[in-house]
Structures are given as structure tokens and as C-alpha cells.
CSV table of C-alpha atoms and ligand atoms in Angstrom, one decimal:
chain,number,residue,atom,x,y,z
A,1,MET,CA,7.7,-19.0,28.0
A,2,THR,CA,5.5,-16.4,29.4
A,3,LEU,CA,4.9,-12.8,28.2
A,4,ARG,CA,4.9,-10.5,31.2
A,5,ILE,CA,3.9,-6.9,30.5
A,6,SER,CA,5.5,-4.4,32.8
A,7,HIS,CA,4.8,-1.3,30.7
A,8,LEU,CA,2.2,-0.3,28.1
A,9,HIS,CA,1.9,3.2,26.7
A,10,ALA,CA,0.3,4.9,23.7
A,11,VAL,CA,0.9,8.3,22.2
A,12,GLU,CA,-0.8,10.2,19.4
A,13,ILE,CA,1.5,10.6,16.4
A,14,LEU,CA,1.0,11.5,12.8
A,15,ASP,CA,0.6,9.1,9.8
A,16,SER,CA,1.8,9.8,6.3
A,17,ARG,CA,-1.3,11.8,5.4
A,18,ALA,CA,-1.0,14.3,8.3
A,19,ARG,CA,-3.7,12.4,10.2
A,20,PRO,CA,-3.3,11.3,13.8
A,21,THR,CA,-2.7,7.7,14.7
A,22,LEU,CA,-1.2,5.7,17.6
A,23,ALA,CA,2.3,4.6,18.5
A,24,VAL,CA,2.3,1.9,21.3
A,25,THR,CA,5.3,1.0,23.4
A,26,LEU,CA,5.4,-2.2,25.5
A,27,ALA,CA,8.1,-3.6,27.8
A,28,THR,CA,8.7,-6.7,29.9
A,29,PRO,CA,10.5,-7.1,33.2
A,30,GLU,CA,13.2,-9.1,31.3
A,31,GLY,CA,14.2,-5.9,29.4
A,32,VAL,CA,12.3,-6.4,26.1
A,33,GLN,CA,11.1,-3.0,24.8
A,34,VAL,CA,9.1,-2.8,21.6
A,35,ARG,CA,7.1,-0.2,19.7
A,36,ALA,CA,4.3,-0.5,17.1
A,37,ALA,CA,2.6,2.2,15.0
A,38,VAL,CA,-0.9,1.9,13.5
A,39,PRO,CA,-1.8,2.4,9.9
A,40,ALA,CA,-5.1,3.7,8.5
A,41,GLY,CA,-7.0,3.3,5.2
A,42,ALA,CA,-8.9,5.8,3.0
A,43,SER,CA,-10.8,3.4,0.7
A,44,THR,CA,-12.1,1.1,3.5
A,45,GLY,CA,-14.5,-1.8,3.4
A,46,SER,CA,-17.7,-1.3,5.3
A,47,ARG,CA,-17.1,-4.4,7.4
A,48,GLU,CA,-13.6,-3.5,8.6
A,49,ALA,CA,-13.0,-3.4,12.4
A,50,VAL,CA,-13.8,0.2,13.4
A,51,GLU,CA,-11.1,2.6,14.3
A,52,SER,CA,-11.8,5.2,17.0
A,53,ARG,CA,-11.7,8.8,16.0
A,54,ASP,CA,-12.4,11.6,18.5
A,55,ARG,CA,-14.9,13.5,16.2
A,56,GLU,CA,-14.0,16.8,17.9
A,57,ARG,CA,-14.4,19.2,15.0
A,58,ASP,CA,-12.0,21.8,16.4
A,59,ARG,CA,-9.1,19.3,16.6
A,60,TYR,CA,-7.6,17.6,13.5
A,61,GLN,CA,-11.1,18.0,11.8
A,62,GLY,CA,-12.4,15.4,14.1
A,63,GLN,CA,-9.7,12.9,13.2
A,64,GLY,CA,-7.8,12.9,16.6
A,65,VAL,CA,-7.2,9.6,18.4
A,66,LEU,CA,-6.9,10.7,22.0
A,67,ARG,CA,-9.8,8.5,23.0
A,68,ALA,CA,-8.1,5.5,21.6
A,69,VAL,CA,-4.8,6.5,23.3
A,70,GLY,CA,-6.8,6.9,26.5
A,71,HIS,CA,-8.2,3.4,26.1
A,72,VAL,CA,-4.7,1.9,25.8
A,73,ASN,CA,-3.2,4.0,28.7
A,74,GLY,CA,-6.3,3.4,30.8
A,75,GLU,CA,-8.6,0.4,30.6
A,76,ILE,CA,-6.2,-1.8,28.5
A,77,ALA,CA,-3.1,-1.0,30.6
A,78,ARG,CA,-5.0,-1.7,33.8
A,79,GLU,CA,-6.0,-5.1,32.4
A,80,LEU,CA,-2.7,-6.1,31.0
A,81,VAL,CA,0.2,-4.5,33.0
A,82,GLY,CA,1.5,-6.7,35.7
A,83,ARG,CA,0.1,-9.8,34.2
A,84,SER,CA,1.7,-12.8,32.6
A,85,PHE,CA,0.3,-14.3,29.4
A,86,PRO,CA,1.3,-17.7,27.8
A,87,THR,CA,1.5,-16.1,24.4
A,88,ALA,CA,0.8,-12.9,22.5
A,89,ALA,CA,-2.3,-14.7,21.1
A,90,ALA,CA,-3.6,-14.8,24.7
A,91,VAL,CA,-3.2,-11.0,24.9
A,92,ASP,CA,-5.2,-10.8,21.7
A,93,ALA,CA,-8.0,-12.9,23.2
A,94,GLU,CA,-8.0,-10.7,26.3
A,95,LEU,CA,-8.3,-7.6,24.1
A,96,ILE,CA,-11.2,-9.0,22.1
A,97,ALA,CA,-13.0,-10.0,25.4
A,98,LEU,CA,-12.3,-6.7,27.0
A,99,ASP,CA,-13.7,-4.8,24.0
A,100,GLY,CA,-16.7,-7.1,23.8
A,101,THR,CA,-18.1,-5.9,20.4
A,102,GLU,CA,-18.1,-7.6,17.1
A,103,ASN,CA,-16.1,-4.9,15.3
A,104,LYS,CA,-13.9,-3.5,18.1
A,105,THR,CA,-16.0,-0.4,18.2
A,106,ARG,CA,-15.8,0.1,21.9
A,107,LEU,CA,-12.1,0.4,22.5
A,108,GLY,CA,-11.3,1.1,18.8
A,109,ALA,CA,-9.6,-1.2,16.4
A,110,ASN,CA,-6.7,1.3,16.2
A,111,ALA,CA,-6.1,1.0,19.9
A,112,ILE,CA,-6.4,-2.8,19.9
A,113,VAL,CA,-4.2,-3.4,16.8
A,114,GLY,CA,-1.4,-1.2,18.2
A,115,VAL,CA,-1.3,-3.4,21.4
A,116,SER,CA,-1.6,-6.6,19.4
A,117,LEU,CA,1.3,-5.7,17.1
A,118,ALA,CA,3.4,-4.7,20.1
A,119,ALA,CA,2.6,-7.9,22.0
A,120,THR,CA,3.5,-10.1,19.0
A,121,ARG,CA,6.8,-8.2,18.6
A,122,ALA,CA,7.5,-8.6,22.3
A,123,GLU,CA,6.9,-12.4,22.3
A,124,ALA,CA,9.3,-12.7,19.3
A,125,ALA,CA,11.9,-10.7,21.1
A,126,GLN,CA,11.4,-12.6,24.3
A,127,ARG,CA,12.0,-15.8,22.4
A,128,GLY,CA,15.1,-14.3,20.8
A,129,GLN,CA,13.6,-14.7,17.3
A,130,GLN,CA,13.3,-12.4,14.4
A,131,LEU,CA,9.7,-11.3,14.0
A,132,TRP,CA,9.4,-13.1,10.6
A,133,GLN,CA,10.7,-16.4,12.1
A,134,PHE,CA,8.3,-16.2,15.0
A,135,LEU,CA,5.4,-15.5,12.6
A,136,ALA,CA,6.4,-18.4,10.4
A,137,GLU,CA,6.2,-20.7,13.4
A,138,LEU,CA,2.9,-19.3,14.5
A,139,SER,CA,1.4,-19.8,11.1
A,140,GLY,CA,3.0,-23.1,10.4
A,141,THR,CA,4.4,-22.0,7.1
A,142,ALA,CA,7.8,-22.1,5.3
A,143,PRO,CA,9.0,-18.5,5.1
A,144,ARG,CA,9.5,-16.9,1.7
A,145,LEU,CA,10.5,-13.5,0.4
A,146,PRO,CA,7.4,-11.9,-1.3
A,147,VAL,CA,7.2,-10.4,-4.7
A,148,PRO,CA,6.8,-6.7,-3.9
A,149,HIS,CA,4.0,-4.9,-5.7
A,150,PHE,CA,4.9,-1.3,-6.3
A,151,ASN,CA,2.1,1.1,-6.7
A,152,VAL,CA,3.5,3.6,-9.2
A,153,VAL,CA,0.4,5.4,-10.4
A,154,ASN,CA,-2.3,6.5,-7.9
A,155,GLY,CA,-5.9,7.4,-8.5
A,156,GLY,CA,-9.3,7.0,-6.8
A,157,ALA,CA,-9.4,7.9,-3.2
A,158,HIS,CA,-5.6,8.2,-3.1
A,159,ALA,CA,-5.0,11.1,-5.5
A,160,ALA,CA,-6.6,14.3,-6.6
A,161,ASN,CA,-6.7,13.4,-10.3
A,162,ALA,CA,-9.5,12.1,-12.5
A,163,LEU,CA,-8.4,8.5,-12.6
A,164,ASP,CA,-11.0,6.2,-11.2
A,165,PHE,CA,-8.8,3.1,-10.8
A,166,GLN,CA,-6.9,3.5,-7.5
A,167,GLU,CA,-3.7,1.5,-8.0
A,168,PHE,CA,-1.4,0.5,-10.9
A,169,MET,CA,1.3,-1.7,-9.5
A,170,LEU,CA,4.6,-3.1,-10.9
A,171,ALA,CA,5.0,-6.8,-10.0
A,172,PRO,CA,8.5,-8.0,-10.8
A,173,LEU,CA,7.4,-11.7,-10.9
A,174,GLY,CA,10.4,-12.6,-13.1
A,175,ALA,CA,13.1,-11.0,-10.9
A,176,PRO,CA,15.6,-13.5,-9.6
A,177,SER,CA,15.7,-12.0,-6.1
A,178,MET,CA,14.3,-9.4,-3.7
A,179,ALA,CA,17.2,-7.0,-4.5
A,180,GLU,CA,16.6,-7.3,-8.3
A,181,ALA,CA,12.9,-6.8,-7.8
A,182,VAL,CA,13.5,-3.5,-5.9
A,183,ARG,CA,16.1,-2.5,-8.5
A,184,ALA,CA,13.6,-3.1,-11.4
A,185,ALA,CA,10.9,-1.1,-9.6
A,186,SER,CA,13.2,1.8,-9.0
A,187,GLU,CA,14.5,1.9,-12.5
A,188,VAL,CA,11.0,1.6,-14.1
A,189,TYR,CA,9.6,4.3,-11.6
A,190,THR,CA,12.4,6.7,-12.8
A,191,ARG,CA,11.6,6.0,-16.4
A,192,LEU,CA,7.9,6.5,-15.8
A,193,LYS,CA,8.6,9.8,-14.2
A,194,ALA,CA,10.6,10.9,-17.2
A,195,ARG,CA,7.9,9.8,-19.7
A,196,LEU,CA,5.1,11.5,-17.8
A,197,ALA,CA,7.1,14.7,-17.5
A,198,ALA,CA,8.0,14.6,-21.2
A,199,ALA,CA,4.3,14.3,-22.0
A,200,GLY,CA,3.6,17.4,-20.0
A,201,HIS,CA,2.0,15.6,-17.0
A,202,THR,CA,2.6,16.6,-13.4
A,203,VAL,CA,4.9,14.2,-11.6
A,204,SER,CA,3.5,15.0,-8.2
A,205,LEU,CA,2.7,12.0,-6.0
A,206,GLY,CA,-0.4,10.4,-4.6
A,207,ASP,CA,-0.8,9.0,-1.1
A,208,GLU,CA,1.1,5.9,-1.8
A,209,GLY,CA,4.0,7.5,-3.6
A,210,GLY,CA,2.9,6.8,-7.1
A,211,PHE,CA,2.5,9.5,-9.7
A,212,ALA,CA,-0.9,11.1,-10.0
A,213,PRO,CA,-1.1,12.3,-13.7
A,214,ALA,CA,-4.2,13.9,-15.1
A,215,LEU,CA,-5.1,10.8,-17.1
A,216,GLU,CA,-8.6,9.3,-17.0
A,217,ARG,CA,-8.6,6.1,-18.9
A,218,PRO,CA,-6.9,3.1,-17.2
A,219,GLU,CA,-5.7,1.9,-20.6
A,220,GLU,CA,-3.6,5.1,-21.1
A,221,VAL,CA,-1.9,4.5,-17.8
A,222,LEU,CA,-1.2,0.9,-18.7
A,223,GLY,CA,0.3,2.0,-22.0
A,224,GLU,CA,2.7,4.3,-20.2
A,225,LEU,CA,3.6,1.5,-17.7
A,226,VAL,CA,4.4,-1.0,-20.4
A,227,ALA,CA,6.5,1.6,-22.2
A,228,ALA,CA,8.4,2.6,-19.0
A,229,ILE,CA,9.1,-1.1,-18.3
A,230,GLU,CA,10.6,-1.4,-21.8
A,231,ASP,CA,12.5,1.9,-21.5
A,232,ALA,CA,14.1,0.5,-18.4
A,233,GLY,CA,15.2,-2.6,-20.3
A,234,TYR,CA,12.8,-5.1,-18.7
A,235,THR,CA,10.3,-7.5,-20.3
A,236,PRO,CA,6.7,-6.7,-19.6
A,237,GLY,CA,5.0,-9.8,-18.3
A,238,ARG,CA,5.3,-12.7,-15.9
A,239,ASP,CA,8.9,-13.5,-17.0
A,240,GLY,CA,9.9,-9.9,-16.2
A,241,VAL,CA,7.8,-7.1,-14.8
A,242,ALA,CA,4.1,-7.7,-14.8
A,243,ILE,CA,1.3,-5.4,-13.7
A,244,ALA,CA,-1.3,-5.7,-10.9
A,245,LEU,CA,-4.4,-3.5,-10.6
A,246,ASP,CA,-6.5,-2.4,-7.6
A,247,PRO,CA,-9.4,-0.5,-9.2
A,248,ALA,CA,-11.0,-0.4,-5.7
A,249,ALA,CA,-14.4,-0.5,-7.3
A,250,ASN,CA,-16.3,0.4,-4.1
A,251,GLU,CA,-15.2,3.9,-4.7
A,252,PHE,CA,-16.7,4.3,-8.2
A,253,ARG,CA,-19.9,2.4,-7.7
A,254,ALA,CA,-23.0,4.6,-7.9
A,255,ASP,CA,-26.7,3.7,-8.4
A,256,GLY,CA,-25.9,0.1,-9.2
A,257,HIS,CA,-23.4,1.1,-11.9
A,258,TYR,CA,-19.7,1.6,-12.1
A,259,ARG,CA,-18.4,5.0,-13.3
A,260,VAL,CA,-15.1,4.6,-15.2
A,261,ALA,CA,-13.7,7.6,-17.1
A,262,GLY,CA,-17.1,9.1,-17.7
A,263,ALA,CA,-18.8,5.8,-18.8
A,264,GLU,CA,-21.6,4.1,-16.7
A,265,LEU,CA,-20.9,0.4,-16.8
A,266,SER,CA,-22.8,-2.6,-15.5
A,267,SER,CA,-20.9,-5.4,-13.6
A,268,ASP,CA,-20.7,-7.4,-16.8
A,269,GLN,CA,-19.5,-4.5,-18.9
A,270,LEU,CA,-16.8,-3.8,-16.4
A,271,ILE,CA,-15.8,-7.5,-16.4
A,272,ASP,CA,-15.7,-7.2,-20.3
A,273,ARG,CA,-13.4,-4.2,-19.8
A,274,TYR,CA,-11.1,-6.2,-17.5
A,275,GLU,CA,-10.9,-9.0,-20.0
A,276,GLU,CA,-9.9,-6.6,-22.8
A,277,ILE,CA,-7.3,-5.1,-20.4
A,278,ILE,CA,-5.9,-8.5,-19.7
A,279,ASP,CA,-5.8,-9.3,-23.4
A,280,ARG,CA,-3.9,-6.1,-24.2
A,281,PHE,CA,-1.6,-5.6,-21.2
A,282,PRO,CA,0.5,-7.9,-18.9
A,283,VAL,CA,-1.9,-7.6,-16.0
A,284,TRP,CA,-1.6,-10.6,-13.7
A,285,SER,CA,-3.8,-9.6,-10.7
A,286,VAL,CA,-7.0,-7.6,-10.3
A,287,GLU,CA,-8.0,-6.6,-6.7
A,288,ASP,CA,-11.5,-5.3,-5.9
A,289,GLY,CA,-12.5,-5.4,-9.5
A,290,LEU,CA,-16.1,-5.1,-8.4
A,291,ALA,CA,-17.7,-3.6,-5.2
A,292,GLU,CA,-18.1,-5.3,-1.9
A,293,ASP,CA,-21.9,-5.6,-2.2
A,294,ASP,CA,-21.8,-7.1,-5.7
A,295,TRP,CA,-21.4,-10.8,-4.8
A,296,GLU,CA,-23.3,-11.9,-7.9
A,297,GLY,CA,-21.0,-9.9,-10.1
A,298,TRP,CA,-18.0,-11.3,-8.2
A,299,SER,CA,-19.1,-14.8,-9.0
A,300,ARG,CA,-19.0,-14.0,-12.7
A,301,LEU,CA,-15.8,-12.0,-12.3
A,302,THR,CA,-14.1,-15.0,-10.7
A,303,ALA,CA,-15.4,-17.4,-13.3
A,304,ARG,CA,-14.2,-15.2,-16.2
A,305,LEU,CA,-10.9,-13.8,-15.0
A,306,GLY,CA,-10.0,-16.6,-12.5
A,307,PRO,CA,-8.4,-18.9,-15.1
A,308,ARG,CA,-6.1,-16.1,-16.3
A,309,ALA,CA,-5.5,-13.9,-13.4
A,310,GLN,CA,-5.4,-13.5,-9.7
A,311,VAL,CA,-8.9,-12.3,-8.5
A,312,MET,CA,-8.1,-10.6,-5.3
A,313,GLY,CA,-10.5,-9.5,-2.6
A,314,ASP,CA,-9.8,-6.6,-0.3
A,315,ASP,CA,-12.8,-4.4,0.7
A,316,ILE,CA,-15.1,-7.5,0.1
A,317,PHE,CA,-13.2,-9.8,2.5
A,318,VAL,CA,-11.6,-7.3,5.0
A,319,THR,CA,-9.2,-10.0,6.3
A,320,ASN,CA,-12.2,-11.5,8.1
A,321,PRO,CA,-12.1,-15.3,8.6
A,322,ALA,CA,-15.9,-15.6,8.7
A,323,ILE,CA,-16.4,-13.6,5.5
A,324,LEU,CA,-13.6,-15.5,3.8
A,325,ARG,CA,-15.2,-18.8,4.7
A,326,ARG,CA,-18.5,-17.6,3.0
A,327,ALA,CA,-16.5,-16.4,0.0
A,328,VAL,CA,-14.8,-19.8,-0.4
A,329,GLU,CA,-18.1,-21.6,-0.2
A,330,SER,CA,-19.6,-19.3,-2.9
A,331,GLY,CA,-16.5,-19.4,-5.1
A,332,ILE,CA,-15.8,-15.7,-4.8
A,333,GLY,CA,-12.3,-14.6,-5.8
A,334,ASN,CA,-9.2,-16.8,-5.6
A,335,ALA,CA,-6.9,-14.6,-3.5
A,336,ALA,CA,-7.2,-12.3,-0.5
A,337,LEU,CA,-5.5,-9.1,0.6
A,338,ILE,CA,-4.2,-9.3,4.2
A,339,LYS,CA,-4.4,-6.2,6.3
A,340,VAL,CA,-3.9,-6.6,10.1
A,341,ASN,CA,-5.9,-3.5,11.0
A,342,GLN,CA,-9.0,-4.6,8.9
A,343,ILE,CA,-9.6,-7.3,11.5
A,344,GLY,CA,-7.7,-5.8,14.4
A,345,THR,CA,-5.4,-8.5,15.9
A,346,VAL,CA,-2.5,-10.5,14.7
A,347,SER,CA,-4.1,-13.8,15.7
A,348,GLN,CA,-7.3,-13.2,13.8
A,349,THR,CA,-5.1,-12.1,10.8
A,350,LEU,CA,-3.3,-15.5,11.0
A,351,GLU,CA,-6.7,-17.2,11.1
A,352,ALA,CA,-7.7,-15.5,7.9
A,353,VAL,CA,-4.5,-16.6,6.3
A,354,ARG,CA,-5.2,-20.2,7.4
A,355,VAL,CA,-8.7,-20.1,5.8
A,356,CYS,CA,-7.1,-18.9,2.6
A,357,ARG,CA,-4.4,-21.5,2.6
A,358,GLU,CA,-6.9,-24.4,3.3
A,359,ALA,CA,-9.1,-23.1,0.4
A,360,GLY,CA,-6.2,-22.7,-2.0
A,361,TYR,CA,-6.6,-18.9,-2.1
A,362,ARG,CA,-3.4,-16.9,-2.5
A,363,GLN,CA,-2.6,-14.1,-0.1
A,364,MET,CA,-1.0,-10.7,-0.4
A,365,VAL,CA,0.1,-8.7,2.6
A,366,SER,CA,-0.7,-5.0,2.4
A,367,HIS,CA,0.1,-1.6,3.8
A,368,ARG,CA,-2.6,1.0,4.2
A,369,SER,CA,-2.7,4.3,2.3
A,370,GLY,CA,-2.1,6.1,5.7
A,371,GLU,CA,1.2,4.6,6.9
A,372,THR,CA,4.0,5.1,9.4
A,373,ASP,CA,7.6,3.9,9.7
A,374,ASP,CA,6.5,0.6,11.2
A,375,THR,CA,7.7,-2.4,9.2
A,376,PHE,CA,5.6,-5.2,10.8
A,377,ILE,CA,4.0,-6.1,7.5
A,378,ALA,CA,7.4,-6.9,5.9
A,379,ASP,CA,8.0,-9.6,8.5
A,380,LEU,CA,4.4,-10.8,8.3
A,381,ALA,CA,4.7,-11.3,4.5
A,382,VAL,CA,7.9,-13.3,4.9
A,383,GLY,CA,6.6,-15.3,7.9
A,384,ILE,CA,3.3,-16.5,6.3
A,385,GLY,CA,5.2,-17.4,3.2
A,386,CYS,CA,2.5,-16.1,0.8
A,387,GLY,CA,5.0,-14.7,-1.6
A,388,GLN,CA,3.3,-11.3,-2.2
A,389,ILE,CA,3.3,-7.9,-0.6
A,390,LYS,CA,2.2,-4.4,-1.6
A,391,SER,CA,3.6,-1.3,0.1
A,392,GLY,CA,3.2,1.5,-2.4
A,393,ALA,CA,5.8,3.1,-4.6
A,394,PRO,CA,9.6,2.6,-4.3
A,395,ALA,CA,9.5,6.2,-2.9
A,396,ARG,CA,8.4,7.9,0.3
A,397,GLY,CA,9.9,6.8,3.6
A,398,GLU,CA,6.9,5.1,5.0
A,399,ARG,CA,6.6,2.9,1.9
A,400,VAL,CA,10.3,2.3,1.4
A,401,ALA,CA,10.7,1.3,5.0
A,402,LYS,CA,8.9,-2.0,4.3
A,403,TYR,CA,10.9,-2.8,1.1
A,404,ASN,CA,14.2,-1.9,3.0
A,405,ARG,CA,13.2,-4.3,5.8
A,406,LEU,CA,12.7,-7.0,3.2
A,407,LEU,CA,16.1,-6.3,1.7
A,408,GLU,CA,17.7,-6.6,5.1
A,409,ILE,CA,15.9,-9.9,5.8
A,410,ASP,CA,17.2,-11.1,2.5
A,411,ASP,CA,20.7,-10.1,3.4
A,412,ALA,CA,20.6,-11.5,6.9
A,413,THR,CA,19.4,-14.9,5.7
A,414,ALA,CA,22.2,-15.0,3.1
A,415,ASP,CA,19.9,-15.7,0.2
A,416,SER,CA,18.6,-18.8,1.9
A,417,LEU,CA,14.9,-17.9,1.6
A,418,PRO,CA,13.1,-18.5,-1.6
A,419,TYR,CA,11.7,-15.5,-3.5
A,420,GLY,CA,8.5,-15.4,-5.4
A,421,VAL,CA,4.7,-16.0,-5.3
A,422,ALA,CA,3.9,-19.1,-3.4
A,423,VAL,CA,2.1,-21.7,-5.5
A,424,ARG,CA,-0.9,-22.0,-3.3
P,501,PEP,C1,-6.2,-0.7,-0.7
P,501,PEP,O1,-7.3,-0.4,-1.1
P,501,PEP,O2,-5.7,-1.8,-1.1
P,501,PEP,C2,-5.4,0.2,0.1
P,501,PEP,C3,-4.2,0.0,0.5
P,501,PEP,O3,-6.0,1.4,0.4
P,501,PEP,P1,-6.6,1.9,1.8
P,501,PEP,O4,-5.5,1.7,2.8
P,501,PEP,O5,-6.9,3.3,1.6
P,501,PEP,O6,-7.8,1.0,2.1
P,502,MG,MG1,-7.5,-2.5,-2.1
């Protein structure tokens, strides 16, 4: 099979936060036509592949992406259109070589990832395979339906409230199927809304569709979540609906301390706080519990929480295979968040997944806080068989699109795929 590219075109569109991003269309002479749209983060790791923003103050406050669009329609199209590639991975290699920088700064990670996602889709279509099937073959894994992690309370960089922790997620680990997991999240979300409203809180939404109440202490939010899980008739915990946190500690690190609800905590004091939280609440996973530059703290965090919880790295690992290898050697974390646009191509993302798998690190596929209707990550999560995904609340179209795609994959495979967190 070869992948011949007859058409490649990017256009500036909007993401879910009213910021510009790219949609890329790609076609082959055999009649395959695909589209991919590019997400963008707000609480980013400093070592992520660098997206190109126009920085023209008088247009979208400098956030336009016309330069990246121009790179796709100009330099990249000139290089790719009319050529045949053995695989989409070969297209990725070409993009990396053409860019020529470590962090994709020249052409822009947003330009490159749009083309990489589209090329991968095109190869799957050319082979007559579902995207998740093709990705499973590429990554050499048994496909699996992931436990969806629903971010139902937003704080940090994703909401205009005083909550320092960024994400409070429902994880229906005990659900018997994808459909029942989605149902549980929707029912708990609705109960949570009623509880917050009854207590006089605003039920307006943050960037990922979770509520953004004027609460400060993470423990108060966790209390509300447990009560909402019970109100909806589910059991809080790993046999029912558990909770996952993404404090995104980079965002509240200041002067060597962590500022949580007005308190200045050292790394060890914050680790103590997480231990107390895990003692009191059914929290099964903690992502970015400490900041990306606090590797010594991470080492103690992993030792203390690791036996009881998933210790997930996002901003610290940035889906980068080289950083992940160093983390594995140093015993930092025991799981990694997987975001294609943090590293910039699908093939490098699959390499990061391989590093995790070989080291026994779990993986969770993730959306970004700025999203589109693109559902690539749903297929990616199924294909790599990691058993975990996060895509925000069970509300807002750009979040729900991913969960709906998972429901459709479940239906199309007639319940033949296993559901649940992969055991390593
Ligand atoms: C995250 O931190 O996990 C996240 C999804 O946020 P962002 O996309 O803003 O980095
Ligand atoms: Mg995160």
C-alpha cells in the first residue's frame, strides 16, 4: 500500500475557547478524503512542541494561526502533494525533517499535527480500516474501550473561580460497559448540578464543561462529588464511580512553594495533603500533583502515593519519549497522559506509548482544554488499548463528540471489545 497525497489544504477555524486553530483536509487520487482539526492547551508544559501563533496584536489578540495555515498550504503542500509515501509514519518523518527543529518551532506544532492526524486517517481509510483498528495494528496492542474520565468541576487555568486544582473527574471504573459509564457520568453530573444550585453556587461551566463553583478548598469539591455520586445511586469507589484529580500543580507553583486555597505548601506538605485526600475520598488517580521542575518532589510523590494510586505525569512528560525514558530511569510517576499535540506527530505519540508500555507505566489519552469536533483521540484510546481517556464533562459538543464516538465504536463492535483500565 502507498499513501499518495493529491490534495492538502488548511483553513483557520475556531476552537471551543473562541481562539483560532487549524482544520486540515487531505485527499488521495483513489478518492479518500479526510479532515483533521487541531486542539490547543491552556495549562501547557514548558517542553511541549511549540504551536505557531501569529502574534499580530490587532488580530485575535495575537492568537491567529494564519502563519501555520500558510505553512501547510505552502511549504508542506509543496513537499507532500503529488508524492507517494509507504505509510503515514513516513509522512511524519518527512514533516519532522522539513521542520528541522527540536520542538517544531519553525513550521509550528499545530501545522504539523494537523497534517499528521490527517495522514494517519487517510492511511486507515485507504486500507479500508476503522481508525482505531489501524492504530491498534500500528501500536501492536489489543484494542480496548477506555474508562472515560469526566471532568465535572473545573478550576485553575480552565475557570474563573478561586479553585486552585484544575480538574475533578468522575471515573466509572466499576461500570460494566462504555454505555453504562456514560450513563453514570451523565446522571452524577445532573445531580451535582442540582446540589451546587441548591447550595447557592453558580452552575456556569468552565472550559471543559465542568461546573466552576466559587469553592476554594479541593476537599469541599470532593465532598460534593461523593454526595452527587451517592445521590445518583452509585457507589463511590473503584467498584462504582471513583474520582481522578488533575491539580495541574505547575499553575499554582510560586517561589518554590505551592499555593493551595491560600496556604503556602512545600512539596512534602502537598504530598501529605494528597495522602489525606486519598484516605478520605475515593481518589484513584492524581495527575501533575507537583510541578514539572520538581523532579525530587515527584520522586517522593511516586514513592508515597504510587502503591495506592495512579501517579500520572502530563506537563512533566509532555508525551515526549526521551523525557519519559528519563522518568522511567528515575522512578518518576507510574502513568503518563498522552496528548498528540504535545509532541506533534502520531508516530512520536505511539513511540511514547511504547516507552510507557515497556516500563509498565499506564497511559491515559487526553483532549486539550481548547478542542474541536475532531474525535481522533477516541480512536487512539481504543487502538492503543490503554483503557483510559479524558475528554471533559459529559456536556459541551466538543467534549461529548469523543464520548459519542466511543459509544458508536462500542455499538459497531457488538460489545466484543473489553472495557476497562488495562492492567499494565
Ligand atoms: C490538562 O492539563 O490535562 C489539560 C487537558 O489541560 P490543557 O489542555 O489546558 O493543557
Ligand atoms: Mg493535565
